[in-house]
CSV table of C-alpha atoms in Angstrom, one decimal:
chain,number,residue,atom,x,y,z
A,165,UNK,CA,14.3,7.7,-47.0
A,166,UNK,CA,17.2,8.0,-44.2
A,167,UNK,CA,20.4,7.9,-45.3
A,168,UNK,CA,23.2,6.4,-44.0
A,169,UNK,CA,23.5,6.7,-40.1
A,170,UNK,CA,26.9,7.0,-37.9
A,171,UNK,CA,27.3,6.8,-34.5
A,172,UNK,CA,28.5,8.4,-32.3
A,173,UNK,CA,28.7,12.0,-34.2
A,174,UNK,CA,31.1,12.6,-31.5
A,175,UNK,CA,33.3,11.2,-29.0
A,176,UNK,CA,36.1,11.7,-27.1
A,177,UNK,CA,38.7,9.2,-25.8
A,178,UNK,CA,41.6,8.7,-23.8
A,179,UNK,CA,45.0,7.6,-25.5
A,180,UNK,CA,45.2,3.7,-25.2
A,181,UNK,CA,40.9,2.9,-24.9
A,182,UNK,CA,39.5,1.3,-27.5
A,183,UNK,CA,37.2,3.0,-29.8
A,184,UNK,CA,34.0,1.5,-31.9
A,185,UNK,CA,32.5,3.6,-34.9
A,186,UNK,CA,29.1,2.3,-35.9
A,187,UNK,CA,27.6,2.4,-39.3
A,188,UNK,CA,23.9,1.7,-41.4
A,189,UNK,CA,24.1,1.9,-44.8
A,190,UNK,CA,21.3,3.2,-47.0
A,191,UNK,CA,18.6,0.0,-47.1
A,192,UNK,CA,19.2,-1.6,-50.2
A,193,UNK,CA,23.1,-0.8,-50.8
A,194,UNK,CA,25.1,-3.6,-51.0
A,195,UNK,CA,28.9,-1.5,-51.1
A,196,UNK,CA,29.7,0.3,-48.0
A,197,UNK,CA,33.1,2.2,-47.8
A,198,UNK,CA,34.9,3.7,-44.7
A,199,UNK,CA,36.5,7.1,-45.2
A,200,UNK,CA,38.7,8.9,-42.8
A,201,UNK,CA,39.4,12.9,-43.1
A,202,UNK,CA,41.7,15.0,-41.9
A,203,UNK,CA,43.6,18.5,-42.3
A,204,UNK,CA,46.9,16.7,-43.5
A,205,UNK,CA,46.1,14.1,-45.7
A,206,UNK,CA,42.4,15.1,-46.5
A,207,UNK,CA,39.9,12.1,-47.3
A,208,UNK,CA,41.0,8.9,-47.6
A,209,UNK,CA,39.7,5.6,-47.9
A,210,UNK,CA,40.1,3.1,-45.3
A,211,UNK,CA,38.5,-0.1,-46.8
A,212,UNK,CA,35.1,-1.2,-48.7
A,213,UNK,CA,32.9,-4.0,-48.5
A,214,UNK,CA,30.8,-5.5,-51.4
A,215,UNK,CA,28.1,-7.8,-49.5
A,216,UNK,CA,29.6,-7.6,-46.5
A,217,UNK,CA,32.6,-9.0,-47.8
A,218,UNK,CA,36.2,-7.0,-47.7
A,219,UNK,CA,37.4,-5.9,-51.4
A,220,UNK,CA,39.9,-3.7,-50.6
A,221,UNK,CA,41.4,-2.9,-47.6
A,222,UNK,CA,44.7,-1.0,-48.3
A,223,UNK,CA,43.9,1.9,-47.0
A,224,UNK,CA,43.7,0.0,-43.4
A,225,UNK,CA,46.3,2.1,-41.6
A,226,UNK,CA,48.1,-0.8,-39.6
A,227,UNK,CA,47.1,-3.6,-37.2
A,228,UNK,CA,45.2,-0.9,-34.8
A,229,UNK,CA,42.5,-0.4,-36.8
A,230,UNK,CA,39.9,-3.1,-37.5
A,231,UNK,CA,36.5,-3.4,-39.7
A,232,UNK,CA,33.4,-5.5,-39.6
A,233,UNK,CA,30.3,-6.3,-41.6
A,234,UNK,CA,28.6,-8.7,-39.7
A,235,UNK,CA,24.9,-8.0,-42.1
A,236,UNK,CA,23.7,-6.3,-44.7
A,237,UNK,CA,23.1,-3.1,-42.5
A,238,UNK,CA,25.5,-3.0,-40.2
A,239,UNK,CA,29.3,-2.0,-39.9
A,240,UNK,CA,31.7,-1.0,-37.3
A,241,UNK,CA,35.5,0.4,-37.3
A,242,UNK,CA,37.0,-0.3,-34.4
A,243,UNK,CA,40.8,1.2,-33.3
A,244,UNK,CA,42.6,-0.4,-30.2
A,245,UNK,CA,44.5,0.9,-28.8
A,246,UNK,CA,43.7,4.7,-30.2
A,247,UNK,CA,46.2,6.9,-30.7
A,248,UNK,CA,45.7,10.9,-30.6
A,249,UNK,CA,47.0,10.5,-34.6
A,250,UNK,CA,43.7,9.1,-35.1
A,251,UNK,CA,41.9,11.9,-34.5
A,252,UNK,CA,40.1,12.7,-37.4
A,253,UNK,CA,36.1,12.8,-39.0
A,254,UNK,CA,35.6,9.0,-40.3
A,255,UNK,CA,32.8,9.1,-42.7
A,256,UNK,CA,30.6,6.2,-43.6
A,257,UNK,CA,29.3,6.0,-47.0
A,258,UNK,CA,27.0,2.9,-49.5
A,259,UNK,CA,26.1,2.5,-52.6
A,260,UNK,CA,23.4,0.4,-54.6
A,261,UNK,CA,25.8,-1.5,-56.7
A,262,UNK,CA,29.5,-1.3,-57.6
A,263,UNK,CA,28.9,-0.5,-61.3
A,264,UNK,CA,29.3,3.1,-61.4
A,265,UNK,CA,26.2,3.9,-59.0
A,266,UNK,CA,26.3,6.7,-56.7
A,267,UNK,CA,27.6,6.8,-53.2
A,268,UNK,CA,26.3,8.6,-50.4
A,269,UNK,CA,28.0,9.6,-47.4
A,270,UNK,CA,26.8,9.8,-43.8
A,271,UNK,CA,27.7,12.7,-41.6
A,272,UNK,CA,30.6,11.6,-39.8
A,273,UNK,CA,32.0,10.5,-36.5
A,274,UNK,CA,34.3,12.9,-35.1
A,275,UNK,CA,37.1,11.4,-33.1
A,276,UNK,CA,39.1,12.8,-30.7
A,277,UNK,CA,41.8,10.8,-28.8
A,278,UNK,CA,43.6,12.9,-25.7
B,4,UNK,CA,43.9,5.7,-60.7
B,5,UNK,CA,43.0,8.4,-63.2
B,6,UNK,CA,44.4,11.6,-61.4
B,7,UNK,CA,42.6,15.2,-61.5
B,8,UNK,CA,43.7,19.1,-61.3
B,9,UNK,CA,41.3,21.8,-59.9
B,10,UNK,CA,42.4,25.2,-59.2
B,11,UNK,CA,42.5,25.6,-55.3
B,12,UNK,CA,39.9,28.1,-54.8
B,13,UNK,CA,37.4,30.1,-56.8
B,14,UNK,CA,35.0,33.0,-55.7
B,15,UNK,CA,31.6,33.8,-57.3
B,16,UNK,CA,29.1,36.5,-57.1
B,17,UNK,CA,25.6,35.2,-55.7
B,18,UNK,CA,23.4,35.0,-58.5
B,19,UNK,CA,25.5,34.2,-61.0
B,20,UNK,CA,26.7,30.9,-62.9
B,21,UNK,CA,29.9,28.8,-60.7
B,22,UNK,CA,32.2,27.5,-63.2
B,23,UNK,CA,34.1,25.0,-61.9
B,24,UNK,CA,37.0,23.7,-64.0
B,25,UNK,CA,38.7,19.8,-63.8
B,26,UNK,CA,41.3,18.6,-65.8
B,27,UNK,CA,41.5,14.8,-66.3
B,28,UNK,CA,44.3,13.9,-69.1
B,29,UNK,CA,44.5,10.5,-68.3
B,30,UNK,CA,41.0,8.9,-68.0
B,31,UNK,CA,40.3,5.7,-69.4
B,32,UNK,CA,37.7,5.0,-71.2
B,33,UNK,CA,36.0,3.2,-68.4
B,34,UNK,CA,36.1,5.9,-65.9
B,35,UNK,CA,33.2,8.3,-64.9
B,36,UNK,CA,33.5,12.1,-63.7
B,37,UNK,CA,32.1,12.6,-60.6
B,38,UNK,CA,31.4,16.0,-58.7
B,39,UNK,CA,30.9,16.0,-55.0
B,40,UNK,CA,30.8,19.2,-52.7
B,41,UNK,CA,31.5,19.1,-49.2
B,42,UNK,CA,29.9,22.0,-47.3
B,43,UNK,CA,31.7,22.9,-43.7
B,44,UNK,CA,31.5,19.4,-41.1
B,45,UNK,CA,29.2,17.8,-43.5
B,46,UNK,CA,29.5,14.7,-45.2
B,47,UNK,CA,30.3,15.1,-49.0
B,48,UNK,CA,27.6,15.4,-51.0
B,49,UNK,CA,26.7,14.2,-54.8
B,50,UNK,CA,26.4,16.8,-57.1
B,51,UNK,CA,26.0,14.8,-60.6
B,52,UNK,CA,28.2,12.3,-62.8
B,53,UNK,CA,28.6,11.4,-66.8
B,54,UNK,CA,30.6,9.6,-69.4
B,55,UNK,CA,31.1,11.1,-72.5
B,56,UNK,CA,27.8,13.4,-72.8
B,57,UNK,CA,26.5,16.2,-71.1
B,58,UNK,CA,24.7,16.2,-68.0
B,59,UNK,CA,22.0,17.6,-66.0
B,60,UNK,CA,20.0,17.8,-62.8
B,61,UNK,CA,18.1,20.1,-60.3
B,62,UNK,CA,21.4,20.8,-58.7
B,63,UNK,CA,24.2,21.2,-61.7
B,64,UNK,CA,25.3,20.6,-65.7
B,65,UNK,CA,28.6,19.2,-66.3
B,66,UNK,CA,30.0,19.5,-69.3
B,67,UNK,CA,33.0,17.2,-70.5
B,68,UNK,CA,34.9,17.6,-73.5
B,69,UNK,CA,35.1,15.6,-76.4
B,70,UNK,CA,38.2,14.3,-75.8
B,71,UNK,CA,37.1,14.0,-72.7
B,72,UNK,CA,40.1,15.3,-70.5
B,73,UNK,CA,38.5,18.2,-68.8
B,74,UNK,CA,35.3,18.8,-67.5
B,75,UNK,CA,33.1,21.7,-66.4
B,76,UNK,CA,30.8,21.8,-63.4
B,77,UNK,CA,28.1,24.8,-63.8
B,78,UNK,CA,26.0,25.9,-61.1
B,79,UNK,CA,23.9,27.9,-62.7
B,80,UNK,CA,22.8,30.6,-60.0
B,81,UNK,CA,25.0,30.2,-57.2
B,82,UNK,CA,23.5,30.8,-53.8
B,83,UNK,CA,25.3,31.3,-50.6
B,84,UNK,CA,24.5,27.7,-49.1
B,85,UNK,CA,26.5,26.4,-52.3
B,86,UNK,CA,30.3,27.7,-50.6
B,87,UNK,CA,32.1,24.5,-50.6
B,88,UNK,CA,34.9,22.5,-51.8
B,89,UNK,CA,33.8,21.1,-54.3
B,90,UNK,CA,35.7,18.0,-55.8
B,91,UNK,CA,36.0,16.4,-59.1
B,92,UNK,CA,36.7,12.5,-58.9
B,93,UNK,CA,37.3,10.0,-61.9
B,94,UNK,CA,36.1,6.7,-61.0
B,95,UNK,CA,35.7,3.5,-62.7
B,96,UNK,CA,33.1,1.7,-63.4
B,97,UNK,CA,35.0,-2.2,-62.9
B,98,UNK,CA,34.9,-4.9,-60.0
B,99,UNK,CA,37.3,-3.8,-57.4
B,100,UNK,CA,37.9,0.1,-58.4
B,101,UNK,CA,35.0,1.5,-58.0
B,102,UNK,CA,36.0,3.7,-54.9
B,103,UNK,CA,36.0,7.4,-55.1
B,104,UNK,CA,39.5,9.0,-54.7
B,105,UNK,CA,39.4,12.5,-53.6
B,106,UNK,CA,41.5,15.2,-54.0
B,107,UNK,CA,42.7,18.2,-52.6
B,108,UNK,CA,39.3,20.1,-54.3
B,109,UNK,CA,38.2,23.4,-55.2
B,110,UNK,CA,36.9,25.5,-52.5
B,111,UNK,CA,34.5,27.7,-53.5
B,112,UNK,CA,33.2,31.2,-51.9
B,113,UNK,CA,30.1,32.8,-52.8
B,114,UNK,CA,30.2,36.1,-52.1
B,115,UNK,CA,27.2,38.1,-51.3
């Protein structure tokens, strides 16, 4: 089964363009959670969907930053304007359920703003 | 959120059995004990998760204590592909906190 796919795995921006993460959960998985990691404040959650609907969203670092779920397999983060302090690995992960069920992480978008 | 304390690093001889301590004092009754590992620019992994009893699967055994504020994660013959941080995350099982909170971790070294 494929698991859940990010894209881009990489990219590199200039300060001030917007950015646009992209993300398909596992088929199936109805929670989907956006993760950001970095060498300072290590991972951290960002905000998570339950059927495409936001639960919580307090980890939503200010106005800049801005996350969709249009379907049941799709999802995008999107930061405008980008700031090099967004540089960081944003990981998307999905689970089955809420209740307890495992989550599994894709790979990552790395992120570099110049 | 149920917090957790893992020593920073640990190093372990290939071959032999990781031991990976977690202390979890305040866990509610609700809350699971997760284990993820994250090996280098990789998404984080899922090792294995349990309650109140002992668990185990083709990757791990984690053993939680009957009080059920620490836990144990056992790899039972480390290989060199398991270096890692491993983290150990309570999480709860209710409507609205079920995200994983992670830690700083423990990052482990097998050494050849």
């Amino acid at each position: 089964d494929a698991g859940v796919i990010q894209s881009p795995r990489h990219e590199v921006t200039e300060m001030g363009q917007e950015v646009t993460l992209r993300c398909k959960p596992i088929s199936g998985h109805n929670s989907l959670f956006w993760y950001r990691q970095t060498m300072m404040r290590g991972l951290e959650l960002l905000i998570y969907f339950n059927n495409n609907v936001p639960i919580d969203d307090s980890g939503m670092p200010e106005d800049r930053f801005s996350a969709k779920m249009p379907n049941a397999s799709f999802s995008t983060l999107k930061i405008q304007p980008s700031e090099p302090r967004d540089s960081a690995v944003y990981f998307c992960a999905s689970s089955r359920d809420v209740y307890g069920n495992t989550i599994y992480f894709g790979e990552g978008s790395w992120l570099t703003v110049v | 959120d149920a917090k957790t304390t893992q020593p920073t690093s640990m190093d372990c001889a290939e071959g032999r059995a990781a031991n990976l301590p977690c202390n979890h004092s305040t866990i509610s009754g609700n809350e699971y004990v997760y284990w993820y590992r994250q090996i280098h620019s990789q998404g984080p992994q899922y090792i294995i998760h349990g309650l109140k009893n002992n668990e185990t699967n083709e990757m791990a055994s984690l053993i939680i204590t009957e009080d059920r504020k620490s836990s144990t994660l056992i790899l039972p013959h480390a290989t060199l592909r398991d270096t890692a941080v491993y983290y150990c995350i309570v999480r709860a099982s209710n409507f609205g906190n079920e995200k994983l909170t992670f830690g700083t971790g423990t990052r482990l070294t097998i050494i050849p």
